[in-house]
mmCIF file of C-alpha atoms in Angstrom:
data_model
loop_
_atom_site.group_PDB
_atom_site.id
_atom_site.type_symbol
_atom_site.label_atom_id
_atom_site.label_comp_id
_atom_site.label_asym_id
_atom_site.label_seq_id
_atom_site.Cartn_x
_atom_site.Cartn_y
_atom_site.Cartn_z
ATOM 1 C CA UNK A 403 125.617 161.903 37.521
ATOM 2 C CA UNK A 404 122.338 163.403 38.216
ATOM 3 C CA UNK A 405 122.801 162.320 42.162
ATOM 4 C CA UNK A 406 123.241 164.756 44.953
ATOM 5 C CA UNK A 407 126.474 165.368 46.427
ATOM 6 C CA UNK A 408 127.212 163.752 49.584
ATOM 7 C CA UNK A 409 130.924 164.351 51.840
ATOM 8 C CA UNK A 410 133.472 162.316 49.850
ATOM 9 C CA UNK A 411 133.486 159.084 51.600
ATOM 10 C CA UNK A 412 133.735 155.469 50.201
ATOM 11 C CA UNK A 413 130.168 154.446 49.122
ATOM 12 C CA UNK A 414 130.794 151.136 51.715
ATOM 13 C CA UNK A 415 132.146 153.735 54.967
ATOM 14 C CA UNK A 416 128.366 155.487 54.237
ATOM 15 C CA UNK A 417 126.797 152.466 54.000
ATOM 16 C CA UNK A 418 128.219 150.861 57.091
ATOM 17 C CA UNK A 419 127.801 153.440 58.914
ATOM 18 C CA UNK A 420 123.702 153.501 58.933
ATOM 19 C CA UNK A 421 123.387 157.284 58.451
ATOM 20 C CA UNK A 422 120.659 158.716 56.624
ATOM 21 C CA UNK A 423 121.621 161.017 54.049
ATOM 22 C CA UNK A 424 118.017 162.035 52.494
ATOM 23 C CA UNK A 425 114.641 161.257 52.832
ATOM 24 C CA UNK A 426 111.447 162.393 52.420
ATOM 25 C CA UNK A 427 108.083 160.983 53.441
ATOM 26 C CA UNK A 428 109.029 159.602 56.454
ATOM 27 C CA UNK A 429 105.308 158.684 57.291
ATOM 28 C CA UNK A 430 105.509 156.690 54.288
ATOM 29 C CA UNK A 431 108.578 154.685 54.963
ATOM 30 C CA UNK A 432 107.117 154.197 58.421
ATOM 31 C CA UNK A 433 103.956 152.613 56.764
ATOM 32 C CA UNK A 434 103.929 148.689 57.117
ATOM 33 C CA UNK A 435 103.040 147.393 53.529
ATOM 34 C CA UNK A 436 103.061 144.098 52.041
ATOM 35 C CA UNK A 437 106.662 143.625 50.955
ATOM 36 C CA UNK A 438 105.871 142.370 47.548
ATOM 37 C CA UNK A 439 108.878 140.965 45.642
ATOM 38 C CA UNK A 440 111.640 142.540 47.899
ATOM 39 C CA UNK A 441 111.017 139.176 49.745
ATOM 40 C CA UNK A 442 111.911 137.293 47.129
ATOM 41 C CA UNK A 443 115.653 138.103 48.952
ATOM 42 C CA UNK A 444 114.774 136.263 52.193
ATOM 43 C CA UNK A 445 112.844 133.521 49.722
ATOM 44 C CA UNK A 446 116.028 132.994 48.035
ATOM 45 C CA UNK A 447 118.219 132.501 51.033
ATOM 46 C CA UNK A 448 116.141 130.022 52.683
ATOM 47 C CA UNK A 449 115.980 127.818 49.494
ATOM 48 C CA UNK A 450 119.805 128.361 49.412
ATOM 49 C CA UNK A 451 120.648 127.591 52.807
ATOM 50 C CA UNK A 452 117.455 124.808 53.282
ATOM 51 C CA UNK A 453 118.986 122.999 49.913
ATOM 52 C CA UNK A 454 115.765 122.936 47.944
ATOM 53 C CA UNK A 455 117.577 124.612 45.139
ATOM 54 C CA UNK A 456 121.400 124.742 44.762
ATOM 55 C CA UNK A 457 123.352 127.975 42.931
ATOM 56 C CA UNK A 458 123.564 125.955 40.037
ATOM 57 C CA UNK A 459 119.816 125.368 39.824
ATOM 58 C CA UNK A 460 118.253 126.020 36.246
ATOM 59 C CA UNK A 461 114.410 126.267 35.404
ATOM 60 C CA UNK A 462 112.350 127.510 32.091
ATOM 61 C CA UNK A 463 110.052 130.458 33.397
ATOM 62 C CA UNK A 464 106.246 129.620 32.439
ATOM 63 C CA UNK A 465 105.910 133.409 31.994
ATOM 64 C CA UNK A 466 102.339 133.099 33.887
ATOM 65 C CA UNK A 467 101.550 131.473 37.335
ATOM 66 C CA UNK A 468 98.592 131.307 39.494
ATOM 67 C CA UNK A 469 98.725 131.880 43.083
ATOM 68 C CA UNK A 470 95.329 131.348 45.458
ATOM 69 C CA UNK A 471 92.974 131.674 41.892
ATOM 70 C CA UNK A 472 94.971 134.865 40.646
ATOM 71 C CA UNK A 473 97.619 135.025 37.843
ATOM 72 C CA UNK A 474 100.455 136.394 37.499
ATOM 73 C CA UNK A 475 102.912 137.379 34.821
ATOM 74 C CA UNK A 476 106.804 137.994 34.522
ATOM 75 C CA UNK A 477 107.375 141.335 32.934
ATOM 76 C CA UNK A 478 110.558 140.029 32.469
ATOM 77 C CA UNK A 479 112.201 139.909 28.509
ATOM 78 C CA UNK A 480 111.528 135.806 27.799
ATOM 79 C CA UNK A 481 115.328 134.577 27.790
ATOM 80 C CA UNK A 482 114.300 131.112 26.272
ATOM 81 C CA UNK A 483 116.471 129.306 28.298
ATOM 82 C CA UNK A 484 116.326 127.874 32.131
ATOM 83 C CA UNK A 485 117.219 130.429 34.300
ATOM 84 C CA UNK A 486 119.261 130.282 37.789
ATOM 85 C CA UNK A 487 118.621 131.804 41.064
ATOM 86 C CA UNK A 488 121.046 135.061 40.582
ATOM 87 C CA UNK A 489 119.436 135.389 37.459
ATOM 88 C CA UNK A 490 115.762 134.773 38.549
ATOM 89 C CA UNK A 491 116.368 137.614 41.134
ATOM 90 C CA UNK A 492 117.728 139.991 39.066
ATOM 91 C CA UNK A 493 114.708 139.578 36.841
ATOM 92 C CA UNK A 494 112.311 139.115 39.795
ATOM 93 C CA UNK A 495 110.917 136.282 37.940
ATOM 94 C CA UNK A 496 107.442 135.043 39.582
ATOM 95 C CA UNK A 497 107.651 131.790 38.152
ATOM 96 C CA UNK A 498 111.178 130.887 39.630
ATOM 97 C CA UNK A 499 110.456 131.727 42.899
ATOM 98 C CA UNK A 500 106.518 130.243 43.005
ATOM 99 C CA UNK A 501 108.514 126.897 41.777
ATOM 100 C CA UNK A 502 110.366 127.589 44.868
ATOM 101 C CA UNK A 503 107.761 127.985 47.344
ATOM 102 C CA UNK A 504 105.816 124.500 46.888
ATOM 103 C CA UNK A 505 109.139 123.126 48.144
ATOM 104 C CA UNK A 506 109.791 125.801 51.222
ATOM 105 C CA UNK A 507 108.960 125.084 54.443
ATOM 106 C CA UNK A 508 107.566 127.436 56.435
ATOM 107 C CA UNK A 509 110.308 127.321 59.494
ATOM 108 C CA UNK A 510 112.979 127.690 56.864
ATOM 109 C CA UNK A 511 111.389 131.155 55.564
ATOM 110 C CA UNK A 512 110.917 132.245 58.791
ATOM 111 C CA UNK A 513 114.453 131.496 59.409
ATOM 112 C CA UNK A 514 115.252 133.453 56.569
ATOM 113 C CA UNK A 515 113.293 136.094 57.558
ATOM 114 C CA UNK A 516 114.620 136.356 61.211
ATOM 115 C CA UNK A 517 118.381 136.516 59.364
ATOM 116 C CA UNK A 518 117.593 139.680 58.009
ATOM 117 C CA UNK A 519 115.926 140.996 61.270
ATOM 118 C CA UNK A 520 112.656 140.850 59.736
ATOM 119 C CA UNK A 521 109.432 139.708 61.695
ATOM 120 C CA UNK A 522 107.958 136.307 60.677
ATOM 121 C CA UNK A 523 105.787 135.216 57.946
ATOM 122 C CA UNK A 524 101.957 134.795 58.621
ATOM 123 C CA UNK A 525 101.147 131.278 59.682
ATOM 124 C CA UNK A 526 97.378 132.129 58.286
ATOM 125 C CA UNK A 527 99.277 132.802 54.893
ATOM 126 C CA UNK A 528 99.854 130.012 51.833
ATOM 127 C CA UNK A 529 103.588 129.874 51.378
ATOM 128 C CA UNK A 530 103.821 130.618 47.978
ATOM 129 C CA UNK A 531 101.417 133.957 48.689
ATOM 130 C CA UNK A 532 103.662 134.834 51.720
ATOM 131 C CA UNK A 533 107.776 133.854 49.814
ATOM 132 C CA UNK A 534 106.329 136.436 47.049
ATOM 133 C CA UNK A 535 105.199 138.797 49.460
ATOM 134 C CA UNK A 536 102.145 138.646 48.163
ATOM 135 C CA UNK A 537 100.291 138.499 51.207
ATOM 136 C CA UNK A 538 100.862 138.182 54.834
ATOM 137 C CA UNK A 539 102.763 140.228 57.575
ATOM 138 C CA UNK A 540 103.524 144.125 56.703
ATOM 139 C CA UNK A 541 106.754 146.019 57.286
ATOM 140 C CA UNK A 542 107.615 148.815 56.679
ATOM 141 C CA UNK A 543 109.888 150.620 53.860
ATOM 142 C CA UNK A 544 112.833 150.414 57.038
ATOM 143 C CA UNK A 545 112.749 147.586 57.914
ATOM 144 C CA UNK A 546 113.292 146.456 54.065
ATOM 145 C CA UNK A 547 116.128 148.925 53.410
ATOM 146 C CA UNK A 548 117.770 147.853 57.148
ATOM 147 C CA UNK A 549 117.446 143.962 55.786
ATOM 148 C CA UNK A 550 118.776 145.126 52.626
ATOM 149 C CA UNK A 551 121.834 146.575 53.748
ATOM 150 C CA UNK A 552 122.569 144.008 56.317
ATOM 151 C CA UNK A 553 122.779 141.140 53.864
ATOM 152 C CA UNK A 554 124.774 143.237 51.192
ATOM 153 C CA UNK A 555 127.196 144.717 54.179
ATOM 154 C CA UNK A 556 127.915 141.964 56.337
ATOM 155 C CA UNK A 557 127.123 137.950 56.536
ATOM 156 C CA UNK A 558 124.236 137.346 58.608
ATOM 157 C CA UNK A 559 124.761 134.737 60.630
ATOM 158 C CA UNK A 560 125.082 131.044 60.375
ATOM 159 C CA UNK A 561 124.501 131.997 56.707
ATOM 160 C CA UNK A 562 126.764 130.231 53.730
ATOM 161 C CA UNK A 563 129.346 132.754 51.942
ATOM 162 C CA UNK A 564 127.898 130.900 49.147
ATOM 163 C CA UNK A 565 124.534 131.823 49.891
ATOM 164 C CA UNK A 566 125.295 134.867 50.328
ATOM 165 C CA UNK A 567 127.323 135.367 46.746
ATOM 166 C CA UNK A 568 124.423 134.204 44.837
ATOM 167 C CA UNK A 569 122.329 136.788 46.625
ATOM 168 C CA UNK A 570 124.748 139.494 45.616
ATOM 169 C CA UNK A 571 124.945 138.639 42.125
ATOM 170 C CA UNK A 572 121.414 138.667 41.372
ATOM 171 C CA UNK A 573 121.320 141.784 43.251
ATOM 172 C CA UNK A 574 124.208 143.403 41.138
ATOM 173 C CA UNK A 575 122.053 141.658 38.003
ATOM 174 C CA UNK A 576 119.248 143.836 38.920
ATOM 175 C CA UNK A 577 121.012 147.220 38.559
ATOM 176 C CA UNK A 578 122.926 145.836 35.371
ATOM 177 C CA UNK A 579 120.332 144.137 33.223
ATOM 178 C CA UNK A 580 117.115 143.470 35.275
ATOM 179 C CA UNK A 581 114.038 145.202 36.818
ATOM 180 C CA UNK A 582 116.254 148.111 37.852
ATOM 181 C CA UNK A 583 118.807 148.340 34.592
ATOM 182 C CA UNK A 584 118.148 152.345 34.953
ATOM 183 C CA UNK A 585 121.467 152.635 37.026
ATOM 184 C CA UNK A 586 123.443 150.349 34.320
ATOM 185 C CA UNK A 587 121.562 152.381 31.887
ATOM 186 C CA UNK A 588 123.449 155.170 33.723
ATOM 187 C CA UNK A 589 126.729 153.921 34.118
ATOM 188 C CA UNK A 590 126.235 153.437 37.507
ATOM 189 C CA UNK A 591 127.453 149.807 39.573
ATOM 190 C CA UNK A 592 124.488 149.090 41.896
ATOM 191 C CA UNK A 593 123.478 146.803 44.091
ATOM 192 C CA UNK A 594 119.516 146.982 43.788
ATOM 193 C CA UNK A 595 115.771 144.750 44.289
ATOM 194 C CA UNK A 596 112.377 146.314 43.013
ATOM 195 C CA UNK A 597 109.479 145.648 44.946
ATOM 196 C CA UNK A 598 106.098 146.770 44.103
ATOM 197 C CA UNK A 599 103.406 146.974 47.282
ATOM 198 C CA UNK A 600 99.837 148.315 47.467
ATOM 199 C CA UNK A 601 99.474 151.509 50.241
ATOM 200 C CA UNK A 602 96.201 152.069 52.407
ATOM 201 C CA UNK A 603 95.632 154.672 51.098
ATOM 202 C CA UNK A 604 95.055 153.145 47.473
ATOM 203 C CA UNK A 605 97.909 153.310 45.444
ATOM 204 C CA UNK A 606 101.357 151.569 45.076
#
């Protein structure tokens, strides 16, 4: 519905097989940016597999956070009840994952990071600035969408099925009731993460 029509293959066979169907604005995608909360994947793994937070961890989002003398609020609908980590994806909840980063080392982010084939976090960077993508190293729009569909594709290595699940569900939360609840809106099952990131060129 309202999507082009592509060869009838199994969404997964396209998927695997790394093929592009459309694009446009390739000198865009090619533009390294600040990742902005698409990290908030890799942030969530290495809490996962470093144990600072477990699948069953719960907190109360303080719907505002400050971050190196700036705030920042959750857009999110206020739930009024502790959150988990599927959940705190799907919403891309600031809080949750700022909570997260005073406890994540830096290794464990990078080793995150490196999972996904994505380069390293910026030593110069604080964490929590750098596990929100706030600031720090730039990619670009590939390299997000190639870390994307490598961790909802196949298990990275030496990473935890469990891990991994949580990951998934938050992602599949995002299409059905979070930041991108267009495509349940839609009727559409989607695996999805929204990610907002300022461009040189002045807008986002």
């Amino acid at each position: 519905r309202d999507l082009p029509s592509f060869p009838t293959r199994r969404s997964s066979d396209l998927i695997a097989s790394g093929r592009t169907l459309a694009s446009s604005r390739e000198d865009v995608l090619r533009t390294p940016v600040l990742p902005g909360s698409i990290l908030k994947i890799a942030t969530l793994v290495a809490a996962l597999e470093s144990g600072v937070i477990r699948p069953e961890t719960r907190m109360l989002c303080p719907r505002q956070i400050e971050i190196e003398g700036r705030r920042y609020s959750c857009s999110h609908p206020d739930v009024g009840r502790p959150i988990g980590p599927a959940e705190a994806l799907a919403h891309s909840c600031n809080g949750y994952f700022a909570s997260i980063a005073t406890r994540l080392r830096r290794e464990a982010l990078d080793r995150a990071l490196a999972q996904l084939g994505l380069p390293s976090s910026s030593p110069s960077v604080p964490m929590a600035s750098a596990a929100l993508g706030l600031e720090g190293t730039r990619m670009s729009a590939e390299q997000l969408l190639a870390a994307f569909v490598r961790i909802t594709t196949e298990a990275p290595a030496r990473m935890r099925n469990d891990t991994r699940a949580v990951v998934l569900e938050g992602l599949r939360g995002a299409a059905e009731y979070g930041t991108a609840s267009v495509f349940g809106n839609r009727g559409l099952s989607a695996l999805a993460k929204t990610g907002t990131a300022p461009m040189q060129i002045g807008r986002a």
